[in-house]
Amino acid sequence: MDISHAPTQGRTTDGRARLYDSIVDTVGDTPCIKINTLAPEHVELYVKAEFFNPAASVKDRLALSIIEEAEQSGELTPGQTVVEATSGNTGIGLAMVCAAKGYPLVVTMADSFSIERRRLMRFLGAKVVLTPRTAKGFGMYQKAKELADANGWFLARQFETSVNAKIHENTTAREIMADFKDKGLDYWVTGYGTGGTVSGVGRVLRKQWPDTKIILSEPANAQLVGSGEAQERTAEGAPAVGHSAFEPHPIQGWTPDFIPLVLQESIDRNYFDELIPVPGPVGIEWAGKLARSEGIFTGISGGSTFAVAMQVADRAEAGSTILCMLPDTGERYLSSPMFEGIAEDMTEEETALSLSTPGYHMPDA
Ligand code: PMP
């Protein structure tokens, strides 16, 4: 078949030159994108846009890893129900993978997380069991465990499983090294939820690119790592109690009320060179600036990571290259404080614009 078709003019695309057997094969290979307006002139700042994953967050990688590794080990059998405690993105990623592969999914989630996350998971076919916000992340986890034990379901255990950091070692880290192999990378900036991203990428960068500085961030009002206080754990590595440095914070997906086992590897092996706290409201501000000045639409954790990357950029040596992780899409935060100041009705300026020409005014304008 002749597919030659000479472009007429303007921008053209040529397809990916492959066909995909399943949505799950589109996970990963997210682009690193240059920041053109906000970055200080003496550095090059890039963001790794994890919202290019099929369910729009970094957690698609983990979800796929958990299911495929359990399929291979025989821990997960055809048609068996999967259950997990998740603040949303892991649940949405799992819902996507479970739908594509035919596993029922039950998610436990504190009722404090955004409404659209619950509805998204339900739309993708999952059952969402809410837990009281007063019981925090610990309560969500205990509920998932109870349900798994009572029903013989497969518990995904994102906070403890070794396949979490492994997928970031095998995908995220390899992608970063491939994309920056010519330019080099002076700083890599990330936050943590489970710690999968930092522990997996940290493993590889420390070995292969030891000169790359790793910057870790956490909420200013929940500095669990910064407190230096150790986490008490059960024999399986799950938290035995909540961490005393925890306070509720607006950076959804970051810092649960305990130090996850997956993150502990980064602490024990010094995978990060610096720990920089960031207040949630500052992260929200930067998410807005990224959207308005760069057209890059990420969530609160992305804005928070970017706020830290800007601090790093301001004091970095001239010519430095910096990469900042953006874990998910801003669309996941429509009912969160990120959209608080965004009007539903026309603003005064918009009404004035409407009235500036004769036709099609709203009735009450
Ligand atoms: N940001 C958001 C919005 C997330 O959902 C998560 C995952 N919980 C993270 C950041 C952190 O990723 P990780 O679990 O790999 O540390």
Short mmCIF file of C-alpha atoms and ligand atoms in Angstrom, two decimals:
data_model
loop_
_atom_site.label_atom_id
_atom_site.label_comp_id
_atom_site.label_asym_id
_atom_site.label_seq_id
_atom_site.Cartn_x
_atom_site.Cartn_y
_atom_site.Cartn_z
CA MET A 1 0.00 0.00 0.00
CA ASP A 2 1.35 3.40 -0.94
CA ILE A 3 1.29 5.63 2.12
CA SER A 4 3.44 8.40 0.69
CA HIS A 5 1.63 11.66 1.02
CA ALA A 6 3.76 14.75 0.65
CA PRO A 7 2.99 17.32 3.36
CA THR A 8 1.45 20.49 2.03
CA GLN A 9 2.72 23.05 4.49
CA GLY A 10 3.09 23.64 8.22
CA ARG A 11 3.70 21.16 11.02
CA THR A 12 3.27 17.49 10.20
CA THR A 13 3.38 14.22 12.14
CA ASP A 14 4.18 10.69 11.02
CA GLY A 15 2.59 8.44 13.67
CA ARG A 16 4.46 6.20 16.07
CA ALA A 17 5.21 3.65 13.38
CA ARG A 18 3.72 0.90 15.54
CA LEU A 19 0.35 -0.42 16.61
CA TYR A 20 -0.49 -1.10 20.28
CA ASP A 21 -1.93 -4.42 21.48
CA SER A 22 -3.37 -2.92 24.69
CA ILE A 23 -3.70 0.40 26.51
CA VAL A 24 -1.16 -0.91 29.05
CA ASP A 25 1.54 -0.90 26.38
CA THR A 26 1.27 2.89 26.21
CA VAL A 27 2.53 3.33 29.80
CA GLY A 28 5.85 5.15 30.18
CA ASP A 29 8.13 6.96 27.72
CA THR A 30 6.82 10.31 28.90
CA PRO A 31 8.41 13.44 27.42
CA CYS A 32 10.89 15.81 29.09
CA ILE A 33 9.83 19.34 28.15
CA LYS A 34 11.82 22.58 28.36
CA ILE A 35 10.57 25.46 30.51
CA ASN A 36 10.91 28.56 28.35
CA THR A 37 9.34 31.48 30.23
CA LEU A 38 9.60 30.77 33.96
CA ALA A 39 13.14 29.35 34.15
CA PRO A 40 16.01 31.69 35.06
CA GLU A 41 18.24 32.39 32.07
CA HIS A 42 21.42 30.86 33.46
CA VAL A 43 20.03 27.29 33.57
CA GLU A 44 18.06 24.86 31.43
CA LEU A 45 15.04 23.55 33.28
CA TYR A 46 12.99 20.59 32.05
CA VAL A 47 9.89 18.82 33.38
CA LYS A 48 9.12 15.12 32.93
CA ALA A 49 5.40 15.16 32.18
CA GLU A 50 3.94 11.99 33.70
CA PHE A 51 0.43 13.08 32.68
CA PHE A 52 1.26 11.67 29.24
CA ASN A 53 0.67 8.20 30.74
CA PRO A 54 -2.69 6.69 29.63
CA ALA A 55 -4.46 7.29 32.96
CA ALA A 56 -2.61 10.60 33.30
CA SER A 57 -0.23 9.95 36.19
CA VAL A 58 3.11 8.45 37.19
CA LYS A 59 1.22 5.72 39.06
CA ASP A 60 0.28 3.96 35.83
CA ARG A 61 3.83 2.60 35.86
CA LEU A 62 3.41 1.14 39.35
CA ALA A 63 -0.06 -0.23 38.64
CA LEU A 64 1.18 -2.11 35.60
CA SER A 65 4.23 -3.38 37.47
CA ILE A 66 2.15 -4.66 40.42
CA ILE A 67 -0.29 -6.54 38.19
CA GLU A 68 2.21 -7.97 35.71
CA GLU A 69 4.73 -9.07 38.35
CA ALA A 70 1.95 -10.75 40.36
CA GLU A 71 0.67 -12.47 37.22
CA GLN A 72 4.16 -13.79 36.56
CA SER A 73 4.77 -14.95 40.13
CA GLY A 74 1.34 -16.63 40.27
CA GLU A 75 0.31 -14.48 43.27
CA LEU A 76 -2.54 -13.10 41.15
CA THR A 77 -4.76 -15.61 39.39
CA PRO A 78 -7.14 -14.96 36.45
CA GLY A 79 -10.27 -13.15 37.57
CA GLN A 80 -9.06 -12.69 41.16
CA THR A 81 -10.08 -9.42 42.83
CA VAL A 82 -7.36 -6.82 43.42
CA VAL A 83 -7.63 -4.51 46.45
CA GLU A 84 -5.56 -1.47 47.42
CA ALA A 85 -5.55 1.58 49.67
CA THR A 86 -4.88 4.63 47.52
CA SER A 87 -5.35 8.38 47.53
CA GLY A 88 -6.34 8.19 43.91
CA ASN A 89 -3.68 7.98 41.24
CA THR A 90 -2.65 4.40 42.05
CA GLY A 91 -6.34 3.49 42.12
CA ILE A 92 -6.98 5.17 38.77
CA GLY A 93 -3.90 3.46 37.29
CA LEU A 94 -4.95 0.10 38.75
CA ALA A 95 -8.51 0.63 37.49
CA MET A 96 -7.14 1.21 33.96
CA VAL A 97 -4.85 -1.87 34.10
CA CYS A 98 -7.48 -4.11 35.78
CA ALA A 99 -10.12 -3.07 33.22
CA ALA A 100 -7.77 -3.86 30.35
CA LYS A 101 -6.74 -7.20 31.85
CA GLY A 102 -10.09 -8.31 33.32
CA TYR A 103 -9.54 -8.17 37.11
CA PRO A 104 -12.20 -6.78 39.49
CA LEU A 105 -10.76 -3.93 41.62
CA VAL A 106 -11.73 -2.62 45.07
CA VAL A 107 -10.10 0.60 46.28
CA THR A 108 -10.17 1.93 49.83
CA MET A 109 -9.80 5.69 50.15
CA ALA A 110 -10.16 8.33 52.87
CA ASP A 111 -13.17 10.55 52.19
CA SER A 112 -10.94 13.66 52.22
CA PHE A 113 -9.57 13.08 48.70
CA SER A 114 -11.10 14.83 45.70
CA ILE A 115 -14.52 13.66 44.49
CA GLU A 116 -13.43 13.33 40.86
CA ARG A 117 -10.88 10.70 41.84
CA ARG A 118 -13.60 8.45 43.29
CA ARG A 119 -15.87 8.97 40.30
CA LEU A 120 -13.05 8.33 37.84
CA MET A 121 -12.27 4.99 39.47
CA ARG A 122 -15.93 4.02 39.50
CA PHE A 123 -16.21 5.03 35.83
CA LEU A 124 -13.32 2.67 35.10
CA GLY A 125 -15.27 -0.13 36.79
CA ALA A 126 -13.67 -0.15 40.27
CA LYS A 127 -15.53 -0.26 43.59
CA VAL A 128 -14.48 2.54 45.97
CA VAL A 129 -14.86 1.94 49.73
CA LEU A 130 -14.49 5.20 51.67
CA THR A 131 -12.79 5.36 55.08
CA PRO A 132 -13.09 8.17 57.66
CA ARG A 133 -10.56 10.99 57.14
CA THR A 134 -9.85 10.97 60.88
CA ALA A 135 -8.31 7.48 60.43
CA LYS A 136 -5.91 8.97 57.82
CA GLY A 137 -3.76 6.85 55.47
CA PHE A 138 -3.34 4.25 58.18
CA GLY A 139 -7.10 3.61 58.26
CA MET A 140 -7.30 3.26 54.48
CA TYR A 141 -4.53 0.69 54.58
CA GLN A 142 -6.01 -1.31 57.47
CA LYS A 143 -9.37 -1.44 55.65
CA ALA A 144 -7.74 -2.78 52.45
CA LYS A 145 -5.90 -5.41 54.48
CA GLU A 146 -9.07 -6.44 56.33
CA LEU A 147 -10.93 -6.86 53.03
CA ALA A 148 -8.05 -8.81 51.45
CA ASP A 149 -7.78 -11.15 54.46
CA ALA A 150 -11.54 -11.68 54.70
CA ASN A 151 -12.03 -12.41 50.98
CA GLY A 152 -8.74 -13.91 49.77
CA TRP A 153 -8.12 -10.93 47.47
CA PHE A 154 -4.76 -9.83 46.09
CA LEU A 155 -3.49 -6.83 48.10
CA ALA A 156 -1.36 -4.57 45.89
CA ARG A 157 0.74 -3.13 48.81
CA GLN A 158 2.13 -0.15 46.89
CA PHE A 159 3.93 1.20 50.00
CA GLU A 160 5.91 -2.00 50.65
CA THR A 161 6.19 -3.98 47.43
CA SER A 162 9.62 -4.29 45.82
CA VAL A 163 8.07 -4.00 42.35
CA ASN A 164 7.34 -0.31 43.02
CA ALA A 165 10.91 1.04 42.93
CA LYS A 166 11.80 -1.68 40.40
CA ILE A 167 9.53 -0.26 37.69
CA HIS A 168 11.07 3.20 38.13
CA GLU A 169 14.53 1.64 37.95
CA ASN A 170 13.54 -0.16 34.73
CA THR A 171 11.54 2.60 33.05
CA THR A 172 11.65 6.13 34.54
CA ALA A 173 15.40 6.08 35.20
CA ARG A 174 16.24 4.59 31.80
CA GLU A 175 14.08 7.18 30.07
CA ILE A 176 15.78 10.04 31.93
CA MET A 177 19.25 8.75 31.07
CA ALA A 178 18.34 8.23 27.42
CA ASP A 179 16.83 11.71 27.12
CA PHE A 180 19.72 13.52 28.88
CA LYS A 181 22.61 11.41 27.59
CA ASP A 182 23.97 14.22 25.40
CA LYS A 183 23.23 17.18 27.65
CA GLY A 184 23.92 15.54 31.03
CA LEU A 185 21.84 16.18 34.14
CA ASP A 186 23.03 18.25 37.12
CA TYR A 187 19.89 18.12 39.27
CA TRP A 188 16.88 15.83 39.45
CA VAL A 189 13.99 17.08 41.62
CA THR A 190 11.16 14.93 42.98
CA GLY A 191 8.71 14.56 45.85
CA TYR A 192 7.50 11.31 47.36
CA GLY A 193 4.28 9.47 48.09
CA THR A 194 5.30 5.83 48.33
CA GLY A 195 8.88 6.77 47.45
CA GLY A 196 8.86 4.49 44.40
CA THR A 197 9.97 7.22 42.04
CA VAL A 198 12.89 8.45 44.18
CA SER A 199 14.07 4.98 45.27
CA GLY A 200 13.93 3.51 41.75
CA VAL A 201 15.51 6.44 39.93
CA GLY A 202 17.88 7.01 42.88
CA ARG A 203 19.25 3.47 42.60
CA VAL A 204 20.19 4.02 38.97
CA LEU A 205 21.44 7.63 39.14
CA ARG A 206 23.65 6.95 42.17
CA LYS A 207 25.34 4.11 40.28
CA GLN A 208 25.41 5.42 36.72
CA TRP A 209 25.43 9.21 37.11
CA PRO A 210 26.81 9.87 40.63
CA ASP A 211 27.36 13.56 39.83
CA THR A 212 23.64 14.20 39.35
CA LYS A 213 22.32 15.86 42.52
CA ILE A 214 19.03 14.41 43.72
CA ILE A 215 16.70 16.85 45.46
CA LEU A 216 13.79 15.43 47.47
CA SER A 217 10.86 17.46 48.70
CA GLU A 218 8.04 17.02 51.23
CA PRO A 219 5.25 19.25 52.59
CA ALA A 220 6.48 22.04 54.90
CA ASN A 221 3.85 21.12 57.50
CA ALA A 222 4.51 17.36 57.30
CA GLN A 223 8.28 16.94 57.32
CA LEU A 224 8.41 13.24 58.14
CA VAL A 225 11.84 12.66 56.61
CA GLY A 226 13.13 16.03 57.85
CA SER A 227 12.12 15.21 61.43
CA GLY A 228 14.72 12.42 61.54
CA GLU A 229 12.27 10.37 63.59
CA ALA A 230 12.27 6.68 62.63
CA GLN A 231 9.07 4.92 61.53
CA GLU A 232 7.84 1.97 63.59
CA ARG A 233 6.94 -0.96 61.36
CA THR A 234 5.27 -4.35 61.45
CA ALA A 235 7.18 -7.48 60.43
CA GLU A 236 5.97 -6.97 56.82
CA GLY A 237 7.32 -3.41 56.76
CA ALA A 238 3.91 -1.74 56.99
CA PRO A 239 3.59 1.17 59.44
CA ALA A 240 2.81 0.07 63.00
CA VAL A 241 1.68 3.59 63.98
CA GLY A 242 1.21 6.97 62.31
CA HIS A 243 4.27 9.26 62.26
CA SER A 244 4.21 12.08 64.83
CA ALA A 245 5.48 14.71 62.34
CA PHE A 246 2.44 14.25 60.09
CA GLU A 247 -0.17 16.93 59.62
CA PRO A 248 -2.84 17.02 56.89
CA HIS A 249 -1.48 18.89 53.85
CA PRO A 250 -2.95 19.87 50.47
CA ILE A 251 -0.33 18.06 48.33
CA GLN A 252 -2.45 15.01 47.43
CA GLY A 253 -0.38 11.96 46.58
CA TRP A 254 2.61 13.15 48.63
CA THR A 255 3.67 12.13 52.16
CA PRO A 256 1.17 9.80 53.80
CA ASP A 257 1.02 9.79 57.62
CA PHE A 258 3.90 7.30 57.79
CA ILE A 259 7.31 6.76 56.13
CA PRO A 260 6.72 4.03 53.54
CA LEU A 261 9.08 1.06 53.37
CA VAL A 262 9.69 1.82 49.68
CA LEU A 263 10.92 5.33 50.62
CA GLN A 264 13.04 3.99 53.50
CA GLU A 265 15.59 2.68 50.98
CA SER A 266 16.26 6.26 49.79
CA ILE A 267 16.78 7.40 53.40
CA ASP A 268 18.99 4.47 54.40
CA ARG A 269 21.15 4.62 51.26
CA ASN A 270 21.35 8.42 51.02
CA TYR A 271 19.81 8.63 47.57
CA PHE A 272 19.08 12.34 47.99
CA ASP A 273 21.61 15.15 48.41
CA GLU A 274 19.18 17.67 49.79
CA LEU A 275 15.70 17.71 51.31
CA ILE A 276 13.74 20.91 50.62
CA PRO A 277 10.30 21.36 52.22
CA VAL A 278 7.58 23.24 50.33
CA PRO A 279 4.29 24.68 51.62
CA GLY A 280 1.23 23.34 49.74
CA PRO A 281 -0.13 26.83 48.88
CA VAL A 282 3.21 27.66 47.21
CA GLY A 283 2.89 24.49 45.14
CA ILE A 284 -0.62 25.50 44.08
CA GLU A 285 0.69 28.93 43.03
CA TRP A 286 3.41 27.38 40.88
CA ALA A 287 0.99 24.90 39.29
CA GLY A 288 -0.98 27.98 38.17
CA LYS A 289 2.13 29.71 36.82
CA LEU A 290 3.15 26.57 34.91
CA ALA A 291 -0.32 26.43 33.34
CA ARG A 292 -0.55 30.12 32.44
CA SER A 293 3.05 30.79 31.40
CA GLU A 294 4.06 27.49 29.84
CA GLY A 295 0.77 25.77 28.96
CA ILE A 296 1.79 22.86 31.18
CA PHE A 297 -1.14 21.60 33.23
CA THR A 298 -0.11 19.58 36.29
CA GLY A 299 -1.51 18.93 39.77
CA ILE A 300 -0.54 20.20 43.21
CA SER A 301 2.38 17.80 43.65
CA GLY A 302 3.72 18.84 40.24
CA GLY A 303 3.43 22.52 41.19
CA SER A 304 5.14 21.78 44.52
CA THR A 305 8.00 19.90 42.88
CA PHE A 306 8.33 22.74 40.39
CA ALA A 307 8.45 25.33 43.20
CA VAL A 308 11.45 23.45 44.61
CA ALA A 309 13.03 23.10 41.16
CA MET A 310 12.79 26.90 40.77
CA GLN A 311 14.62 27.37 44.08
CA VAL A 312 17.30 24.96 42.91
CA ALA A 313 17.45 26.77 39.54
CA ASP A 314 17.91 30.19 41.18
CA ARG A 315 21.05 29.11 42.99
CA ALA A 316 22.42 26.57 40.49
CA GLU A 317 25.68 27.26 38.66
CA ALA A 318 25.36 28.84 35.22
CA GLY A 319 24.84 26.24 32.51
CA SER A 320 23.20 23.70 34.85
CA THR A 321 20.57 21.31 33.55
CA ILE A 322 17.69 20.50 35.91
CA LEU A 323 14.85 17.98 35.58
CA CYS A 324 11.65 18.24 37.65
CA MET A 325 9.07 15.45 37.91
CA LEU A 326 5.42 16.37 37.23
CA PRO A 327 3.46 13.37 38.59
CA ASP A 328 -0.04 14.01 37.25
CA THR A 329 -2.57 16.16 35.41
CA GLY A 330 -4.19 19.28 36.87
CA GLU A 331 -7.56 17.97 35.71
CA ARG A 332 -7.57 15.71 38.78
CA TYR A 333 -7.96 18.76 41.08
CA LEU A 334 -11.10 20.51 39.82
CA SER A 335 -12.79 20.23 43.24
CA SER A 336 -9.60 20.88 45.25
CA PRO A 337 -8.10 24.14 46.61
CA MET A 338 -6.13 24.44 43.35
CA PHE A 339 -9.28 25.65 41.59
CA GLU A 340 -10.63 27.72 44.52
CA GLY A 341 -10.01 31.12 42.91
CA ILE A 342 -11.19 30.05 39.45
CA ALA A 343 -14.60 31.53 38.66
CA GLU A 344 -17.53 29.54 37.29
CA ASP A 345 -19.48 32.61 36.16
CA MET A 346 -18.15 35.46 34.05
CA THR A 347 -15.75 37.77 35.82
CA GLU A 348 -16.18 41.57 35.62
CA GLU A 349 -13.55 41.70 32.91
CA GLU A 350 -15.30 38.98 30.90
CA THR A 351 -18.69 40.75 31.27
CA ALA A 352 -17.11 44.00 30.06
CA LEU A 353 -15.72 42.09 27.07
CA SER A 354 -19.14 40.65 26.36
CA LEU A 355 -20.77 44.11 26.48
CA SER A 356 -18.07 45.66 24.28
CA THR A 357 -19.73 44.38 21.08
CA PRO A 358 -23.47 44.56 20.28
CA GLY A 359 -24.67 40.94 20.02
CA TYR A 360 -25.12 37.76 22.08
CA HIS A 361 -25.08 39.15 25.62
CA MET A 362 -26.06 36.88 28.48
CA PRO A 363 -29.56 37.82 29.74
CA ASP A 364 -28.31 39.18 33.09
CA ALA A 365 -25.24 41.04 31.68
N1 PMP B 1 2.27 13.02 43.15
C1 PMP B 1 1.08 12.42 43.03
C2 PMP B 1 -0.11 13.22 42.62
C3 PMP B 1 0.96 11.05 43.32
O1 PMP B 1 -0.24 10.45 43.22
C4 PMP B 1 2.11 10.32 43.74
C5 PMP B 1 2.00 8.88 44.07
N2 PMP B 1 1.33 8.64 45.31
C6 PMP B 1 3.33 11.00 43.85
C7 PMP B 1 3.36 12.35 43.54
C8 PMP B 1 4.58 10.34 44.38
O2 PMP B 1 5.08 9.24 43.68
P1 PMP B 1 5.75 8.01 44.44
O3 PMP B 1 4.66 7.20 45.05
O4 PMP B 1 6.47 7.27 43.35
O5 PMP B 1 6.67 8.53 45.48
#
